[in-house]
Coordinates of C-alpha atoms and ligand atoms in Angstrom, one line a residue:
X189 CA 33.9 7.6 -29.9
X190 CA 35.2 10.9 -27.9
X191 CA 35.1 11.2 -24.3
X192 CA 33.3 14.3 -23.6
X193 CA 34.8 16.5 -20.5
X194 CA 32.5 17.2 -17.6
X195 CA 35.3 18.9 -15.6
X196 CA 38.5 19.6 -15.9
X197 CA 39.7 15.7 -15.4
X198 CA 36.6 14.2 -15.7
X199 CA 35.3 12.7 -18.2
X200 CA 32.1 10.8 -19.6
X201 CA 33.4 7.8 -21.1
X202 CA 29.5 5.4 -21.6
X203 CA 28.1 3.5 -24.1
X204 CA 25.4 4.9 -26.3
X205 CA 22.6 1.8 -26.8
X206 CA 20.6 3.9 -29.8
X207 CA 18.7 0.4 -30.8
X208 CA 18.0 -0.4 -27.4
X209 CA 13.8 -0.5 -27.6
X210 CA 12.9 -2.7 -24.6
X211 CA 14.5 -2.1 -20.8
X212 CA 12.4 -5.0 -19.0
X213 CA 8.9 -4.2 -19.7
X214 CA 9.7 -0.6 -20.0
X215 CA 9.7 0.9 -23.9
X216 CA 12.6 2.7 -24.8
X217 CA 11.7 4.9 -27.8
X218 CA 14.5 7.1 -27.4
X219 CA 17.3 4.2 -26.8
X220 CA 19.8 5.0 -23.5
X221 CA 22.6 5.7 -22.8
X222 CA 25.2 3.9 -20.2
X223 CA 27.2 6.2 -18.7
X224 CA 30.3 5.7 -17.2
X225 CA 32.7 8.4 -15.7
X226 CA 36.5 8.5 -16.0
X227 CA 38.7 11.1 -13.1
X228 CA 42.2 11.6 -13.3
X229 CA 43.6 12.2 -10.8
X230 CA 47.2 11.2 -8.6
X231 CA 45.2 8.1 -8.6
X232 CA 42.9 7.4 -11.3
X233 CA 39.1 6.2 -10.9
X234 CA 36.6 4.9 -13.4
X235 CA 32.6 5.1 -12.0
X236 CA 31.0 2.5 -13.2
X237 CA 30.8 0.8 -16.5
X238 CA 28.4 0.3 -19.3
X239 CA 26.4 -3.1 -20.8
X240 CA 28.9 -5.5 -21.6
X241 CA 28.3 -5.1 -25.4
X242 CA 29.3 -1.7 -25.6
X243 CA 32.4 -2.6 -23.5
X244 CA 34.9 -1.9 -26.8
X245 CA 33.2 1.7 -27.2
X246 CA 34.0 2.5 -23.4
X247 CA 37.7 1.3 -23.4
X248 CA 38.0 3.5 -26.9
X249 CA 37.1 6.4 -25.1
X250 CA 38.9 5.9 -22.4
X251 CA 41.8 5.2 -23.8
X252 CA 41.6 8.4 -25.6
X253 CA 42.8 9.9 -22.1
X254 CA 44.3 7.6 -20.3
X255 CA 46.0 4.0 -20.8
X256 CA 43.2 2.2 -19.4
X257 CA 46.1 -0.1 -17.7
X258 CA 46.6 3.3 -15.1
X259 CA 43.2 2.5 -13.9
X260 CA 43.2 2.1 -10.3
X261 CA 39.5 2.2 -9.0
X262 CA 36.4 0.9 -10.7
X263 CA 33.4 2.0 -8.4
X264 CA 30.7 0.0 -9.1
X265 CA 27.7 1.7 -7.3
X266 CA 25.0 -0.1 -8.9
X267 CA 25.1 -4.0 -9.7
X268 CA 22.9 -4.3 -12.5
X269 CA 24.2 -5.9 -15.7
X270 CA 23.6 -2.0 -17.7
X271 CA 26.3 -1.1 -15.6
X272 CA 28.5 -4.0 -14.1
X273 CA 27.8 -5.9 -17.3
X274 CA 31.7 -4.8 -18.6
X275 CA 33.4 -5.1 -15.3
X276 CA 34.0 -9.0 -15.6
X277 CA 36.1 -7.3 -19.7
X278 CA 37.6 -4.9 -18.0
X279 CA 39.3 -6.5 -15.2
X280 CA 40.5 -8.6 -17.6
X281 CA 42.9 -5.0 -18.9
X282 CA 43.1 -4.2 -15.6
X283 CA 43.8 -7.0 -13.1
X284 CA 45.3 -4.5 -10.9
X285 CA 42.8 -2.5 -10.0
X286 CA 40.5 -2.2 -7.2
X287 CA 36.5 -2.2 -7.3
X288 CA 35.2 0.1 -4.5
X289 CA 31.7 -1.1 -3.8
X290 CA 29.4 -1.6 -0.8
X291 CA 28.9 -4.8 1.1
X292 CA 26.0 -5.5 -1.0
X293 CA 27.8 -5.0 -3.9
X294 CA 30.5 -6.8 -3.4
X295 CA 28.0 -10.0 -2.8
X296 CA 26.1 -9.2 -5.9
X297 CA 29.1 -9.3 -7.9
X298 CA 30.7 -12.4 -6.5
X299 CA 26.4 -14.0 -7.4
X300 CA 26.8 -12.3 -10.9
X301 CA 30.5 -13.2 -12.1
X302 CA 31.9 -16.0 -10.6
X303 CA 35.4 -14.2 -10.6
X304 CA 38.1 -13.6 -7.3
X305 CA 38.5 -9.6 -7.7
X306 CA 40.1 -7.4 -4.9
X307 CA 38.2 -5.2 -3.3
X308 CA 37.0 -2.1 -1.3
X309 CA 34.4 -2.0 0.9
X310 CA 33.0 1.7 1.6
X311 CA 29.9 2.3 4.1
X312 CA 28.0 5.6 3.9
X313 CA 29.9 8.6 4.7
X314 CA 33.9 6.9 4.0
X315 CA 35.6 8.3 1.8
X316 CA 38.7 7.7 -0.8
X317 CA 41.3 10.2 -2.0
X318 CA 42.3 10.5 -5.4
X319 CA 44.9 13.3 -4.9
X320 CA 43.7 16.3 -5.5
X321 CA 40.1 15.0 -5.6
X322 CA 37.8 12.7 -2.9
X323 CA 35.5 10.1 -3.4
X324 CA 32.6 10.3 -0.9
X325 CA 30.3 7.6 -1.1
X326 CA 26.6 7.4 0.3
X327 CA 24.4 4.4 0.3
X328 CA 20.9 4.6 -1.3
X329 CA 19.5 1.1 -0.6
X330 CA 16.5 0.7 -2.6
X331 CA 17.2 3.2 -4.9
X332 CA 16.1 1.0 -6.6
X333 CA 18.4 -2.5 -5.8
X334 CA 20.0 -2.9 -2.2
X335 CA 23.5 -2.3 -3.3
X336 CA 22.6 0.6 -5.0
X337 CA 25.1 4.0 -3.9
X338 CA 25.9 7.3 -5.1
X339 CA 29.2 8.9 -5.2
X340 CA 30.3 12.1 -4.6
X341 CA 33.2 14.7 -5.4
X342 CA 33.0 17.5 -3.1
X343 CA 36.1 19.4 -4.9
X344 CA 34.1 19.2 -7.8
X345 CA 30.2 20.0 -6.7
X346 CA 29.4 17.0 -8.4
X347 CA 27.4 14.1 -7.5
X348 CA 27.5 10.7 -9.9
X349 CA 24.1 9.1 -8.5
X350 CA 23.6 6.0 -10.5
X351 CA 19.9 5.4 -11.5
X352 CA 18.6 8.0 -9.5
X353 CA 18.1 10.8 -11.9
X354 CA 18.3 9.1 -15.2
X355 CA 16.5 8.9 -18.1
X356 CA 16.4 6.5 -21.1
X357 CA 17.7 9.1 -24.1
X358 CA 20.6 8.2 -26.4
X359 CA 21.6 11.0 -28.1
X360 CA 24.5 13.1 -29.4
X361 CA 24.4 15.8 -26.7
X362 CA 25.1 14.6 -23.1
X363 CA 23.9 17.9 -21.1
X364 CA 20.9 18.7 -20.3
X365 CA 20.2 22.1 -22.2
X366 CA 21.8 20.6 -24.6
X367 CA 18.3 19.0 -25.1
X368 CA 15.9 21.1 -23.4
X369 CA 14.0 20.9 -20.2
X370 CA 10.8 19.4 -21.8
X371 CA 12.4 16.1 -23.1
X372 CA 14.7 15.8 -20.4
X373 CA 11.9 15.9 -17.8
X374 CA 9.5 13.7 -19.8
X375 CA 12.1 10.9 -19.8
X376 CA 13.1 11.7 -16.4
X377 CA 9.4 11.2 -15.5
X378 CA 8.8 8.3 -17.4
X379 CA 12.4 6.5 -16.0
X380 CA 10.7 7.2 -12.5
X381 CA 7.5 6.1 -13.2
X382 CA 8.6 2.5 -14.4
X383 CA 12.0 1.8 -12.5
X384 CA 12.1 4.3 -9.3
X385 CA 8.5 4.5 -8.2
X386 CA 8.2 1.6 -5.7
X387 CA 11.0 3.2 -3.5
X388 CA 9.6 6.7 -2.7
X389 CA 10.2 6.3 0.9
X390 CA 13.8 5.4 0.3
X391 CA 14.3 8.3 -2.5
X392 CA 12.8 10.9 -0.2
X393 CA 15.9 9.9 2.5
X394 CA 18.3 10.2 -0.4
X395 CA 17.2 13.3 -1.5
X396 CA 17.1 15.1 2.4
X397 CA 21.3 13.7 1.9
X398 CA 21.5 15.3 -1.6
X399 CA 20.1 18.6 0.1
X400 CA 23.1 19.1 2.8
X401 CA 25.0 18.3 -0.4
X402 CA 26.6 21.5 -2.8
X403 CA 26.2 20.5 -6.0
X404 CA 26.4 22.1 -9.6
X405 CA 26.2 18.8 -11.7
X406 CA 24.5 16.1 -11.1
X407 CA 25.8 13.3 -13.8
X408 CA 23.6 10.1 -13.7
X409 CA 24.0 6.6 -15.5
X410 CA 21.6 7.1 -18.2
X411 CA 20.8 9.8 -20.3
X412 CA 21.7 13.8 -19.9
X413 CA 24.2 15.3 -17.4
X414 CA 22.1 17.9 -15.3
X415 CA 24.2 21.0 -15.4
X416 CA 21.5 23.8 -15.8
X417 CA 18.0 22.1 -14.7
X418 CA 19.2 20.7 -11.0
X419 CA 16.9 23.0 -9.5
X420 CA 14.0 22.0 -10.9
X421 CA 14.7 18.7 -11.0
X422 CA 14.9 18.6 -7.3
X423 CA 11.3 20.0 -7.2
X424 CA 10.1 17.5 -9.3
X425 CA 11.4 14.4 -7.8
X426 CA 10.1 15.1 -4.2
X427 CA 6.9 15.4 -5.7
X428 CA 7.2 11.7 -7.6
X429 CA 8.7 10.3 -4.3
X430 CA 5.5 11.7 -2.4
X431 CA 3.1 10.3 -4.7
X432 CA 1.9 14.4 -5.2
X433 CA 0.1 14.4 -8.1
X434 CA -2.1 17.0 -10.1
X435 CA -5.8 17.5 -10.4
X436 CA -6.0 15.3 -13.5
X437 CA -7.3 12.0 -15.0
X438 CA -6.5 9.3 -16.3
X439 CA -8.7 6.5 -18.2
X440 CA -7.2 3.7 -19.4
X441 CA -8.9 0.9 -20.9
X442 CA -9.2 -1.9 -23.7
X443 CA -12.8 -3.0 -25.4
X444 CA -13.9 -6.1 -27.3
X445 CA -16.8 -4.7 -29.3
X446 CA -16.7 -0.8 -28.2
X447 CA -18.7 -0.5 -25.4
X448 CA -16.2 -0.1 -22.6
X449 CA -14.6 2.2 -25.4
X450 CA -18.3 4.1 -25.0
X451 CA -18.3 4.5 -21.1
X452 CA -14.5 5.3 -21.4
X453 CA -15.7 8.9 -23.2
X454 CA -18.5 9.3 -21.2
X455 CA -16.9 9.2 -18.4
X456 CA -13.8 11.8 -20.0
X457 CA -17.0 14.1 -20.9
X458 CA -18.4 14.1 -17.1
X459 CA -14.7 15.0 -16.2
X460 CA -14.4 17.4 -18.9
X461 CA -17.9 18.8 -17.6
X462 CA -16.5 19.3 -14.1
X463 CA -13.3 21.1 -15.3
X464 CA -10.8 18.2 -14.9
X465 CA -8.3 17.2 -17.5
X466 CA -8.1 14.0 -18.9
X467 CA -6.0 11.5 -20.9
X468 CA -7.2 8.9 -22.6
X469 CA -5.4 5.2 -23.3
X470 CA -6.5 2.9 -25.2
X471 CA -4.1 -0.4 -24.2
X472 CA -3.7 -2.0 -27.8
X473 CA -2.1 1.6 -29.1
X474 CA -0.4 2.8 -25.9
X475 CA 2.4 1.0 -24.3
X476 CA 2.0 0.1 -20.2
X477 CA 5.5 1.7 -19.9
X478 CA 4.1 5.0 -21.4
X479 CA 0.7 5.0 -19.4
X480 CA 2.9 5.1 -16.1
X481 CA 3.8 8.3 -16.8
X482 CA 0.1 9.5 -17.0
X483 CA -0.5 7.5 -13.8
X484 CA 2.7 9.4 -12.2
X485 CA 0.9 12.7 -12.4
X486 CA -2.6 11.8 -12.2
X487 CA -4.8 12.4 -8.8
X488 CA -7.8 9.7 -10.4
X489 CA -7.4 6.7 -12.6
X490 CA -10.3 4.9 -14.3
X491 CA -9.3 1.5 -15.5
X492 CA -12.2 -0.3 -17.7
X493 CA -12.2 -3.6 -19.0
X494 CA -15.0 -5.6 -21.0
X495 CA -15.5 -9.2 -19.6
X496 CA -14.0 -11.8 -21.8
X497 CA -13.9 -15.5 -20.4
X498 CA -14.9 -14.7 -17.2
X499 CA -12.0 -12.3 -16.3
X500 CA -10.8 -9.2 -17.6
X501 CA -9.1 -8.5 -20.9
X502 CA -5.6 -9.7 -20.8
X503 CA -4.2 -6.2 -21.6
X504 CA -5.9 -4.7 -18.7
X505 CA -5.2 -7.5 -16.8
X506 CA -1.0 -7.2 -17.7
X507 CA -1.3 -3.4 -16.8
X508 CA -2.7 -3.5 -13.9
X509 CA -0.4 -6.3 -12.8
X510 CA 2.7 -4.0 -14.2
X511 CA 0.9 -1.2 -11.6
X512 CA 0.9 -2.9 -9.2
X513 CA 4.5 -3.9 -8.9
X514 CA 5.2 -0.1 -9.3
X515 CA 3.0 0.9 -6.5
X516 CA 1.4 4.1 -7.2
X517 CA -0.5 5.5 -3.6
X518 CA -2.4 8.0 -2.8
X519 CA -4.8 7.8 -6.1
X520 CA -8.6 7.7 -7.0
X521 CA -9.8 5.1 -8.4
X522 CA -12.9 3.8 -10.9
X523 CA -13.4 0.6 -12.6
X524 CA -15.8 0.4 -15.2
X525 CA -16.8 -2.0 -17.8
X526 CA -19.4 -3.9 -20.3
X527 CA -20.3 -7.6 -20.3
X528 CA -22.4 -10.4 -21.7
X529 CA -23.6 -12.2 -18.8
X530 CA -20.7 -12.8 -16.2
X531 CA -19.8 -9.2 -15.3
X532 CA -16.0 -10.3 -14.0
X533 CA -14.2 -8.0 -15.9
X534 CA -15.2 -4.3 -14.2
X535 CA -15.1 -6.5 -10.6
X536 CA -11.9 -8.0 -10.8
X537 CA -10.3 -4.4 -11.9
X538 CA -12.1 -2.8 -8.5
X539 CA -10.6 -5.7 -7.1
X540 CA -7.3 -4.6 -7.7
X541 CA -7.7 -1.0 -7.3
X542 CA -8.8 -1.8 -4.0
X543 CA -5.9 -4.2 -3.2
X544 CA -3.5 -1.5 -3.4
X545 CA -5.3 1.0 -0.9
X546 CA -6.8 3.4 -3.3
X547 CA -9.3 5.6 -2.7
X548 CA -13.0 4.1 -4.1
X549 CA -15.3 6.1 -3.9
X550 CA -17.7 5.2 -6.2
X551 CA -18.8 1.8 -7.0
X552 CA -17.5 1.0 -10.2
X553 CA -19.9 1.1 -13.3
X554 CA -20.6 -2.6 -15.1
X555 CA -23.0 -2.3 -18.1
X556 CA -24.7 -5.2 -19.8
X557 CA -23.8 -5.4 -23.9
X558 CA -24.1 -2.1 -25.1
X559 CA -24.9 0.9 -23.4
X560 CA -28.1 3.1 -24.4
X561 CA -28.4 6.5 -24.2
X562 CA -29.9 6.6 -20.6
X563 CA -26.9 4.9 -19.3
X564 CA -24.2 7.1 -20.9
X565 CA -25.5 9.4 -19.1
X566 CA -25.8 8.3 -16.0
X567 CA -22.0 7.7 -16.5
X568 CA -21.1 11.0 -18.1
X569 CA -22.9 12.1 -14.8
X570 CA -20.7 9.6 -12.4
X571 CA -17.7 11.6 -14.1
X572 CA -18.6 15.1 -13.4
X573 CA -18.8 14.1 -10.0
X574 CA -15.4 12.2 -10.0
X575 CA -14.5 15.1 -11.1
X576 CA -15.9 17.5 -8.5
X577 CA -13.9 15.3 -6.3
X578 CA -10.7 15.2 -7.6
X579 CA -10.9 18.9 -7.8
X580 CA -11.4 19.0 -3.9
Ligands
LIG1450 FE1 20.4 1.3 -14.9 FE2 19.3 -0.4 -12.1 O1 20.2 -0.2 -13.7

């Protein structure tokens, strides 16, 4: 239970959540961490807190610095429970103390907690002196809740963003080389694709902020500290926030008696044929949560279903409905499918592909029990020239 030092008088005092396997609808193989950041100063401030079960751990660590009772600020930049969820404990050591927050913060504490807590109310661009250190505070509404802010010590390069930048990875080593590039930036990826996605338009505004910004660590509230990746995780998150993706496939589907299954990898070998790279999910092995990431990257997704009770499967149903929410643009997309007699399933799949502005460009491929040879390829064909097109 150490605190780990970021900077001299700044410390990393979270909660490490290595059970945690479920974040609401998002699977968490790696657990998370919460993290919460301690600066002593002339004044001392604590940024954010950690899930209120893990409340004990944070104090212990603080408290290896500092009497936690010295605690002046609490900045709470995000209202979610992960990190407001030990404020109501806290408070409790230190009645004292302030809790700097925006407007919306403020409200969605009083909605969360019940309790009569003094605060400070910061708008983007205010400021608050520490001593020797300032806290500069922008707000990032929608990234991803309406309170949500980032704060920022100029005197230190550093920038303590909240969600943005996170990813869900509890581990011994809290930096990002420390890991490695290539699991940092799949969980990064993944975190975006299921929690930051919808707000691209609001991340892209943050981000032109976080560019006038000099920064040489960027410490977020889950997962690794960036210290030695920053640059090329600020090439990377543009592209998510764009919707930029690469010329690659995706075919996700579910089957009740193979066939779907069957136009599924006909329709990865036409791809294949035409040069394009594809992955493949099946959605009784591969989590929604885990797909997103595919979707994040890939220019064309092919959703198949088989027709069961005159709808679609209820896996491809829940995914596309789990999509949806996240609001991928600027996609390709195919629905395809087998049937017995009602054909609903492929149709109501288009029907949502279409519902969220994708491109269609061909009509989606609905094939009656099981398909012959003829058929598959027909459909291997229909791939190849998906795939000329996504190669455009
Ligand atoms: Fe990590 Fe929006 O909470």
């Amino acid at each position: 239970m150490q605190p780990v030092a970021l900077k001299p008088g700044i410390y990393w005092v979270g909660g490490i959540d290595w059970n945690l396997r479920y974040f609401h609808g998002y699977q968490t193989p790696r657990g998370t961490s919460y993290n919460a950041y301690l600066i002593v100063d002339e004044k001392i401030a604590l940024v954010d807190t950690v899930k209120h079960y893990l409340f004990d751990e944070m104090l212990e660590r603080i408290s290896a610095v500092v009497d936690p009772a010295h605690i002046d600020y609490v900045v709470v930049n995000h209202v979610e429970m992960d990190h407001s969820g030990s404020v109501p404990n806290l408070m409790e050591v230190i009645p004292q103390a302030k809790i700097i927050t925006s407007t919306k913060g403020k409200k969605g504490l009083e909605r969360h907690y019940k309790r009569e807590w003094d605060y400070v109310i910061v708008n983007s661009g205010e400021d608050i002196k520490l001593g020797s250190r300032t806290l500069k505070f922008v707000q990032t509404p929608m990234v991803h809740w309406p309170d949500s802010m980032v704060t920022y010590i100029p005197e230190e390069m550093l920038l303590l963003p909240n969600d943005a930048f996170g990813q869900h990875i509890a581990s011994t080593e809290r930096f990002d080389d420390e890991l490695g590039w290539d699991i940092v930036k799949e969980e990064a990826a993944k975190y975006y694709a299921n929690i930051v996605l919808p707000y691209g338009k609001q991340v892209m505004k943050a981000l032109e902020v976080v560019d006038q910004l000099p920064i040489d660590m960027i410490a977020p509230s889950h997962g690794l500290i960036w210290r030695s990746y920053i640059k090329k995780l600020l090439q990377v998150y543009p592209k998510w926030a764009g919707n930029e993706t690469e010329r690659k496939a995706l075919i996700v589907y579910d089957t009740m008696w193979g066939s779907t299954k069957e136009i599924a990898l006909a329709l990865a070998n036409g791809l294949e044929d035409a040069g394009v790279p594809v992955t493949t999910r099946f959605l009784q092995t591969s989590h929604m949560s885990e797909i997103m990431s595919d979707v994040l990257e890939s220019r064309a997704v092919l959703v198949g279903s088989s027709t069961l009770n005159n709808g679609m499967l209820p896996t491809v149903s829940g995914f596309l409905t789990y999509m949806k929410g996240l609001r991928p643009q600027k996609r390709i997309g195919l629905a395809f499918g087998s049937y017995g007699w009602g054909g609903q399933g492929a149709r109501e799949v288009e029907e949502v592909l279409k519902s969220i502005q994708w491109e269609i460009p061909t009509d989606k491929i609905n094939i009656q029990y099981i398909p012959d040879k003829d058929e598959l390829l027909a459909v291997r064909e229909k791939g190849k020239k998906l795939g000329k097109l996504i190669l455009e």
